[in-house]
Short mmCIF file of N, CA and C in Angstrom, two decimals:
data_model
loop_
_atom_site.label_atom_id
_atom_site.label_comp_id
_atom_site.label_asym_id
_atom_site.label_seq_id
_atom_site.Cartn_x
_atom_site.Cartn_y
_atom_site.Cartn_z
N UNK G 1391 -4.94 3.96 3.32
CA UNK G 1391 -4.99 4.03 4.77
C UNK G 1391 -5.31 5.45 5.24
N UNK G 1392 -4.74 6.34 4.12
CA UNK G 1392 -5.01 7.78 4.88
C UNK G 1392 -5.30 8.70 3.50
N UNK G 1393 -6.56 9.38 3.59
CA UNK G 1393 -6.68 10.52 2.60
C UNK G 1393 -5.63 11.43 2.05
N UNK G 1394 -4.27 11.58 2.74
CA UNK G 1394 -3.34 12.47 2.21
C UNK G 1394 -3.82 13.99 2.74
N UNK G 1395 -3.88 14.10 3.46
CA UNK G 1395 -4.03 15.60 3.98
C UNK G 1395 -2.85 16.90 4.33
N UNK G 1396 -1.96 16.34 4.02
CA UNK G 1396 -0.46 17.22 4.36
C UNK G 1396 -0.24 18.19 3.21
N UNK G 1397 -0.67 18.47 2.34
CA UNK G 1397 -0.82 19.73 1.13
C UNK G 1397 -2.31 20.11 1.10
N UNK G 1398 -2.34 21.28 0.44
CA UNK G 1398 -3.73 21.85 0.58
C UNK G 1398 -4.12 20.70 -1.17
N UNK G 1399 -5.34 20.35 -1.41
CA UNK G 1399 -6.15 19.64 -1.98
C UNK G 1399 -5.51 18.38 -2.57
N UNK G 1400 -4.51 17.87 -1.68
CA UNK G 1400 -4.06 16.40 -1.67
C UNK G 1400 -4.96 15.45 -1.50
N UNK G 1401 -6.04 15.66 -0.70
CA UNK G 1401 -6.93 14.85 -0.40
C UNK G 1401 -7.89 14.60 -1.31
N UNK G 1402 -8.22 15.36 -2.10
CA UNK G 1402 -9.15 14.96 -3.82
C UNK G 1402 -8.27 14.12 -4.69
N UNK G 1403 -7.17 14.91 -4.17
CA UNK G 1403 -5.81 14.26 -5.75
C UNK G 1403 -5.56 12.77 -5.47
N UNK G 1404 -5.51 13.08 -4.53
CA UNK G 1404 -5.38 11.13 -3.76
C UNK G 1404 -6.38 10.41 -3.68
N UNK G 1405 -7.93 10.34 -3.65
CA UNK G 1405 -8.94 9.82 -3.58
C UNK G 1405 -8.79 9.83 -5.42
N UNK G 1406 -8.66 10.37 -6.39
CA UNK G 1406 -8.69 10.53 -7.56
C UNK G 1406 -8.11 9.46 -8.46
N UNK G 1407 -6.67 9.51 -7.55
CA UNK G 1407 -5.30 8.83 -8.13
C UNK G 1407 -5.83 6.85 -7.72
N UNK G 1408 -6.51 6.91 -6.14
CA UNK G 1408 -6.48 6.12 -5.63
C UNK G 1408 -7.75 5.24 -6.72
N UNK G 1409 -8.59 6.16 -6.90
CA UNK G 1409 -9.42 5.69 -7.96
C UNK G 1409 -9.49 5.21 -9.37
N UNK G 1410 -8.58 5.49 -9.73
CA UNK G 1410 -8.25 5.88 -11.01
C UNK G 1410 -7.22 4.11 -11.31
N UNK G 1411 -6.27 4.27 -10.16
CA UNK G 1411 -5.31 2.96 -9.87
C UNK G 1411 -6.10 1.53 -9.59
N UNK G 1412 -7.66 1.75 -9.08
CA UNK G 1412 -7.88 1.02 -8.66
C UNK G 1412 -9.16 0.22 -10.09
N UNK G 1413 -9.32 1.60 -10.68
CA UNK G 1413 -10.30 0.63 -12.08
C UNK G 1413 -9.39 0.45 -13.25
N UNK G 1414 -8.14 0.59 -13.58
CA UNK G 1414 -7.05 -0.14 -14.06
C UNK G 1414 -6.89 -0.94 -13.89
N UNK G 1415 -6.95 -1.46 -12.80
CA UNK G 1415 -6.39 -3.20 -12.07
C UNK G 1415 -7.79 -3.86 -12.20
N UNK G 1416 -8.65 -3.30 -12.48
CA UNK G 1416 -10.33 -3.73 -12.63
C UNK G 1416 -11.23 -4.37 -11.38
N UNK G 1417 -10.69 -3.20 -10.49
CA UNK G 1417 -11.24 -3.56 -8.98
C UNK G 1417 -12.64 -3.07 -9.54
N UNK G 1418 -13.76 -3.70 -8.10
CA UNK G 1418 -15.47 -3.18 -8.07
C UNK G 1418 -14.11 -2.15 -7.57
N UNK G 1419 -15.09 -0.55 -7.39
CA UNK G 1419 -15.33 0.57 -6.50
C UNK G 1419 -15.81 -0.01 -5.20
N UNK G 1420 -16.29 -1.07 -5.06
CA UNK G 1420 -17.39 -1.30 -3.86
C UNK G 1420 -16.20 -1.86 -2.54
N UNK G 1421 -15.00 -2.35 -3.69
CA UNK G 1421 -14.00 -3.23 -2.80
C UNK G 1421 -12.85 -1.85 -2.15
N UNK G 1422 -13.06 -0.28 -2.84
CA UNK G 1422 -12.21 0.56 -2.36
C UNK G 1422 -12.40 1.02 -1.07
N UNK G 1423 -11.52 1.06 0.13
CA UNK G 1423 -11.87 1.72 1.63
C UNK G 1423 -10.75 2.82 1.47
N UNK G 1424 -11.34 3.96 1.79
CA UNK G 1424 -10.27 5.13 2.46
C UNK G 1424 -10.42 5.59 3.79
N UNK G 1425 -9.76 5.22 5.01
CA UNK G 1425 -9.71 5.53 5.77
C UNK G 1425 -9.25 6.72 6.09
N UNK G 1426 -9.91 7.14 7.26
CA UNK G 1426 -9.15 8.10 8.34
C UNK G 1426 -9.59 8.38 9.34
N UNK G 1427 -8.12 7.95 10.04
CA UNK G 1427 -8.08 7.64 11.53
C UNK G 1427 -7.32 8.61 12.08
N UNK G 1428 -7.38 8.82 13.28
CA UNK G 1428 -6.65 9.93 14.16
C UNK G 1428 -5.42 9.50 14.74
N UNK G 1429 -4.76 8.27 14.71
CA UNK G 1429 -3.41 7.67 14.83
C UNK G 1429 -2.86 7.57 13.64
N UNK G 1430 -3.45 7.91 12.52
CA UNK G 1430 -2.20 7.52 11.23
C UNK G 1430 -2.65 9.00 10.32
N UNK G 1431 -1.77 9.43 10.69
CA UNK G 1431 -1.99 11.08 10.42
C UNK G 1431 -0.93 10.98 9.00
N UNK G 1432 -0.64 11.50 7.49
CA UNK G 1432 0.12 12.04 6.88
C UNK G 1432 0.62 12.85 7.17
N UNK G 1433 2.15 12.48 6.40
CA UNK G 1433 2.65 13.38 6.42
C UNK G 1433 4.55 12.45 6.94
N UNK G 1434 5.67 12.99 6.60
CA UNK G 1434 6.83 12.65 6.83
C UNK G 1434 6.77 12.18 8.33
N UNK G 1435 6.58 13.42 9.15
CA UNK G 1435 6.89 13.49 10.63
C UNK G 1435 5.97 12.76 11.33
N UNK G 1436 5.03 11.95 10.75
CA UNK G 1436 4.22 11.68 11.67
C UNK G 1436 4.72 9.38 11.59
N UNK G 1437 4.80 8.58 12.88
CA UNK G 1437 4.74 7.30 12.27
C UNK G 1437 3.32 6.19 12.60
N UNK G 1438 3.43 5.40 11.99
CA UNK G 1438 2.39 4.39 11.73
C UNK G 1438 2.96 3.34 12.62
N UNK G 1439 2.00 2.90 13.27
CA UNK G 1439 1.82 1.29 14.23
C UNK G 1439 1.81 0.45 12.87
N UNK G 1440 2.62 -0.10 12.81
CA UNK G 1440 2.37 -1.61 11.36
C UNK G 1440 1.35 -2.62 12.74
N UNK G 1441 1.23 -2.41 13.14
CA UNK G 1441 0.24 -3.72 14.02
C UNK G 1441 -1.21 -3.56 14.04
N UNK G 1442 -1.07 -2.06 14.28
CA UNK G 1442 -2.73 -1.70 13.69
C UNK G 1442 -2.79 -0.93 12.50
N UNK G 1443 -2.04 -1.18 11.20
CA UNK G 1443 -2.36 -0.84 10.18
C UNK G 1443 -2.66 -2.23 9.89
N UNK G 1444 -1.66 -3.69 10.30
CA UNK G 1444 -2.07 -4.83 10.00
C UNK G 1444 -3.24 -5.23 10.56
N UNK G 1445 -3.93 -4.82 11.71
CA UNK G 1445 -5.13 -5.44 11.86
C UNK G 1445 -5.94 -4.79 10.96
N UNK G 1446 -6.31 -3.41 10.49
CA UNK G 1446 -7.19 -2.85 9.48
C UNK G 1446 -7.11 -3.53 8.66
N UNK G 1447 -5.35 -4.01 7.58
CA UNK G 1447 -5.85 -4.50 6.56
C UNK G 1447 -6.03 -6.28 6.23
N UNK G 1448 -5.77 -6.59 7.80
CA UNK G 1448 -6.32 -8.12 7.92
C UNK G 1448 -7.65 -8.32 7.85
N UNK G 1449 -8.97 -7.03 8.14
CA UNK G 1449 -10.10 -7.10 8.22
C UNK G 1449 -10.50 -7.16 7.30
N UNK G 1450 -10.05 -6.24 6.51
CA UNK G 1450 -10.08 -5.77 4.91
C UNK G 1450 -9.91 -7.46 4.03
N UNK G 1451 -8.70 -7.79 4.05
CA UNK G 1451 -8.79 -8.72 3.34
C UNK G 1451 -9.77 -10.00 3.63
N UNK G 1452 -10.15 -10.02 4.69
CA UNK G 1452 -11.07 -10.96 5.73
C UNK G 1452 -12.40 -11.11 5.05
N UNK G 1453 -12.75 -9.67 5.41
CA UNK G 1453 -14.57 -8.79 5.24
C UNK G 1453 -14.43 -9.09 3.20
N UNK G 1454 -13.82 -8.91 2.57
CA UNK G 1454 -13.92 -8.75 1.31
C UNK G 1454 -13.14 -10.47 0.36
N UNK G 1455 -12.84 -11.07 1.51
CA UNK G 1455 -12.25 -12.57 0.83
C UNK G 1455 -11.07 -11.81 -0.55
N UNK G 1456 -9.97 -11.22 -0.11
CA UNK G 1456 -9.32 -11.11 -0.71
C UNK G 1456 -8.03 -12.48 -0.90
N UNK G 1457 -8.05 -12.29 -2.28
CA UNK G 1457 -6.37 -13.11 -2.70
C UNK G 1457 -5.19 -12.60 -3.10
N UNK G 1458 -5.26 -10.89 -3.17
CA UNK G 1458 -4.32 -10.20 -3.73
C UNK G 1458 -3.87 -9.24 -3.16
N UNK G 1459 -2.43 -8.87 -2.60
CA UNK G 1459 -2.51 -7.58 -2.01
C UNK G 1459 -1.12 -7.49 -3.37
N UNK G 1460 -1.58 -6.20 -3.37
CA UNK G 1460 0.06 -5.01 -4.25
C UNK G 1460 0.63 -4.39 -3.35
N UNK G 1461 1.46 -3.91 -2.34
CA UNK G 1461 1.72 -3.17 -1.20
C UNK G 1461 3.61 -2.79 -1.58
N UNK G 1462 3.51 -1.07 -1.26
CA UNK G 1462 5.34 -0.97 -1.13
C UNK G 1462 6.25 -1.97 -0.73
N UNK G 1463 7.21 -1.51 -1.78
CA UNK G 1463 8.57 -2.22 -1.12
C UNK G 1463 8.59 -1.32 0.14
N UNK G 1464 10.04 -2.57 0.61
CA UNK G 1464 10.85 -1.23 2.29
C UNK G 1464 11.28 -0.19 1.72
N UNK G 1465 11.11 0.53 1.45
CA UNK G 1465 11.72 2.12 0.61
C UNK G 1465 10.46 2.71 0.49
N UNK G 1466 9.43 1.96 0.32
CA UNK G 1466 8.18 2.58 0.41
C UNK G 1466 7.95 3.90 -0.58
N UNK G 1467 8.82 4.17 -1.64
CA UNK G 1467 8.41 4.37 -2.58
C UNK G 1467 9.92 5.54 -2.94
N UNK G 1468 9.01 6.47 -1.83
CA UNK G 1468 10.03 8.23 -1.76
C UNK G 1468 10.82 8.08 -0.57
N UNK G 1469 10.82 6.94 0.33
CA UNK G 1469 11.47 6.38 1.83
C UNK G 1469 10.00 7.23 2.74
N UNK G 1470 8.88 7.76 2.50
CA UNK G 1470 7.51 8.05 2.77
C UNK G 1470 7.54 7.15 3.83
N UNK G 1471 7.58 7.64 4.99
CA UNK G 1471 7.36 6.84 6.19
C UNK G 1471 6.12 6.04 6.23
N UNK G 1472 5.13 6.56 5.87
CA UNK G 1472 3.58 6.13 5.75
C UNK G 1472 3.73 4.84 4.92
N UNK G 1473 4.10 4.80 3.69
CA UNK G 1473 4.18 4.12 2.67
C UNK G 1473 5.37 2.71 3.31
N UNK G 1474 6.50 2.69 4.16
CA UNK G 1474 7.33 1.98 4.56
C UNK G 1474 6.29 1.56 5.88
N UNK G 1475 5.79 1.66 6.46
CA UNK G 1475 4.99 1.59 7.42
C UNK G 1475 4.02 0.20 6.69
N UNK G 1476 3.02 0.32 5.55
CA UNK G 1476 2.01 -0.32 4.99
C UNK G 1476 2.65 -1.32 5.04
N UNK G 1477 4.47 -1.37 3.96
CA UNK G 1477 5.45 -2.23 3.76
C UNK G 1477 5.53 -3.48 5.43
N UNK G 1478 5.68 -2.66 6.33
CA UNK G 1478 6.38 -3.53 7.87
C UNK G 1478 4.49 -4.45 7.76
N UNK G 1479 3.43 -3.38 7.74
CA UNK G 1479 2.21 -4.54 8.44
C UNK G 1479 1.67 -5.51 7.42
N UNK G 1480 2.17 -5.23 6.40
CA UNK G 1480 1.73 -6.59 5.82
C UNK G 1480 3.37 -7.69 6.14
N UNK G 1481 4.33 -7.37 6.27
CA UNK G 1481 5.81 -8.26 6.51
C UNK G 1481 5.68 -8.77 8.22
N UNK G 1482 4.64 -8.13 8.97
CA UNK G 1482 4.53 -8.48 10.10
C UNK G 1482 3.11 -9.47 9.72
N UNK G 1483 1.97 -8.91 9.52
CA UNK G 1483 1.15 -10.01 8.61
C UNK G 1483 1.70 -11.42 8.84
N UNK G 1484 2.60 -11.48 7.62
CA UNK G 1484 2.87 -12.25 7.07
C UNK G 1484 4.34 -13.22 7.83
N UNK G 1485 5.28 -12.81 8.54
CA UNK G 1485 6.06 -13.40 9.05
C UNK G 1485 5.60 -13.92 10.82
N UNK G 1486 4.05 -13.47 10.96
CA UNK G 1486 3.79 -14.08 12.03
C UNK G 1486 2.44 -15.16 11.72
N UNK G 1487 2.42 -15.66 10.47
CA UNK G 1487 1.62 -15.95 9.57
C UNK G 1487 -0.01 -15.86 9.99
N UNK G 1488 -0.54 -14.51 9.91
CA UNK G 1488 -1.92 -13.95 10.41
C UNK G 1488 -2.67 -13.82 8.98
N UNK G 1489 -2.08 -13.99 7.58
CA UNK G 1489 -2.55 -13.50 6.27
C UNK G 1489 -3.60 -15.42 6.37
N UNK G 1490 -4.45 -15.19 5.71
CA UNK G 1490 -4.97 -16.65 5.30
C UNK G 1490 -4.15 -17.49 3.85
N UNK G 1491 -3.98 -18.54 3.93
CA UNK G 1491 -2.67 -19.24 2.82
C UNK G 1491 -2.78 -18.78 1.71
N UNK G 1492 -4.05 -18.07 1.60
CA UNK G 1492 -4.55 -17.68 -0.23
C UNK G 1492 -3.91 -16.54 -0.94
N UNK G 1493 -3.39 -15.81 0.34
CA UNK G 1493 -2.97 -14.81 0.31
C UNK G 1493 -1.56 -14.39 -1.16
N UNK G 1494 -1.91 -13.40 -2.31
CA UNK G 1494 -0.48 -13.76 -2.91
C UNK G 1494 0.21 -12.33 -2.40
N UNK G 1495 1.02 -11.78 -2.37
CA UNK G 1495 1.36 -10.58 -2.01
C UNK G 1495 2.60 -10.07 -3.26
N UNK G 1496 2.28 -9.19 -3.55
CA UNK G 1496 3.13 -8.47 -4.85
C UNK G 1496 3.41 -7.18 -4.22
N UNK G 1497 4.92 -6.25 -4.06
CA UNK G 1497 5.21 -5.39 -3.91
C UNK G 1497 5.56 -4.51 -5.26
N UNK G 1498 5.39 -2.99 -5.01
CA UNK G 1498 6.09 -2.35 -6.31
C UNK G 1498 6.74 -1.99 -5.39
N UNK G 1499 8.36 -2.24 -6.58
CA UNK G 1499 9.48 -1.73 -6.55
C UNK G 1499 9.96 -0.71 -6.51
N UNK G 1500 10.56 -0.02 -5.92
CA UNK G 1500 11.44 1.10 -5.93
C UNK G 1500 12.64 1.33 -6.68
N UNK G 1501 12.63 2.44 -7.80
CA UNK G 1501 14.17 2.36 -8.32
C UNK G 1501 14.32 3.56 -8.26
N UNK G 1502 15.67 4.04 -7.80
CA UNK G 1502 16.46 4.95 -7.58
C UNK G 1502 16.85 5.52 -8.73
N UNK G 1503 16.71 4.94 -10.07
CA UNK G 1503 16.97 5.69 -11.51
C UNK G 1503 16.20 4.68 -12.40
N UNK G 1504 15.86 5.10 -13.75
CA UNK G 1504 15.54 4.54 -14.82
C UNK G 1504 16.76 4.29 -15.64
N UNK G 1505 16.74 2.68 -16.26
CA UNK G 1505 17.96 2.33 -17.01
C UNK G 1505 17.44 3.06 -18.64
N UNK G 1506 18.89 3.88 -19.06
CA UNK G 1506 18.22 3.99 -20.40
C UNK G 1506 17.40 3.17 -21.24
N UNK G 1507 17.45 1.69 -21.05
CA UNK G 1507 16.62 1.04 -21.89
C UNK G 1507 15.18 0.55 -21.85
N UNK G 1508 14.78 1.85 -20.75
CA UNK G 1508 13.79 1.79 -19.85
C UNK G 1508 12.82 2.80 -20.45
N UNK G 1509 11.78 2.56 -20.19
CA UNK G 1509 10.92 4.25 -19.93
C UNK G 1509 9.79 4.13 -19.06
N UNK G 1510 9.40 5.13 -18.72
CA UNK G 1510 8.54 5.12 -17.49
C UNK G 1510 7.21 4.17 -17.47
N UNK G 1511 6.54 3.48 -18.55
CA UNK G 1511 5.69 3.16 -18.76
C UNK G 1511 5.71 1.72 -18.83
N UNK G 1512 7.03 1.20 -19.13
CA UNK G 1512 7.52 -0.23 -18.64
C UNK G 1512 7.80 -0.75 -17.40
N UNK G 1513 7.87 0.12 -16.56
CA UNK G 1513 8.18 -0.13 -15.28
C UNK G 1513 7.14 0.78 -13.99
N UNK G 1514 6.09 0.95 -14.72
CA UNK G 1514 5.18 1.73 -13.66
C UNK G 1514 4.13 0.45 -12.85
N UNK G 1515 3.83 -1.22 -13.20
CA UNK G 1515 3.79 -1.96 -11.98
C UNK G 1515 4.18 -3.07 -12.09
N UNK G 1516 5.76 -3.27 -11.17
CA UNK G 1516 6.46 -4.37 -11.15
C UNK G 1516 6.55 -4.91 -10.11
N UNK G 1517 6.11 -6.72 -10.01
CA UNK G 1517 5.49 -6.99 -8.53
C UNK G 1517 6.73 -8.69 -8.64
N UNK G 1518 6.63 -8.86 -7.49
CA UNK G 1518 7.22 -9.88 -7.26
C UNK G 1518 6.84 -10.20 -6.07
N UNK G 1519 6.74 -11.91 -5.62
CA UNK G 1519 6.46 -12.33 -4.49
C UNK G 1519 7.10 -12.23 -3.58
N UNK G 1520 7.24 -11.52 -2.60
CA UNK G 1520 8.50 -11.52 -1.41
C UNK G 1520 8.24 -12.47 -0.60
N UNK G 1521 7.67 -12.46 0.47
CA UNK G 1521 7.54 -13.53 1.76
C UNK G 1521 7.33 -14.47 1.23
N UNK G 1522 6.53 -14.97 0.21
CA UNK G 1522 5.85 -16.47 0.37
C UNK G 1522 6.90 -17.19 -0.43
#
């Protein structure tokens, strides 16, 4: 939704990361959008409309016939307002039922610690269906 502009060269690191996440999951490139808009500014202090982040990514899924979204839990990751924000417009999406039925929706989880019997690489994307 937003390039990451709140550190000096966040905005490469994040187009990078965003890239990088997205030919793992074996997206085209053609299906990646990075926006930026002058209402959804990064950064802690700043907040997000979930109503028009949900209409952007209702278009998105619309314009591109999507069946899959991955989107934050409510914790939104670091409690990242931006990131809890994505969380409300797809839960508004979806509890005013605006998503099309095809729709599957998978959140990653947030954990507050790793269980020792854990390691970071087992638990870097864990999705479960919430709304539907």
């Amino acid at each position: 939704m937003q390039p990451g502009d709140s550190a000096p060269n966040s905005r490469r690191v994040r187009k990078a990361e965003l890239w990088e996440s997205c030919k793992a999951l074996g997206l085209d490139e053609s299906c990646i959008e990075l926006r930026k808009h002058s209402l959804l500014l990064d950064g802690h202090e700043h907040s997000w409309s979930h109503e028009l982040i949900g209409e952007m990514i209702l278009t998105h899924i619309e314009t591109l016939r999507i069946d899959t979204v991955i989107t934050f839990d409510e914790s939104g990751v670091s409690e990242h307002p931006n990131h809890i924000a994505i969380f409300d417009a797809m839960a508004y999406l979806s509890l005013n039922h605006l998503l099309p039925s095809i729709i599957f929706t998978n959140l990653l989880w947030t954990f507050d610690y790793i269980p020792h019997s854990m390691n970071t690489t087992s638990i870097s994307i864990i999705t479960e269906t919430y709304w539907n």
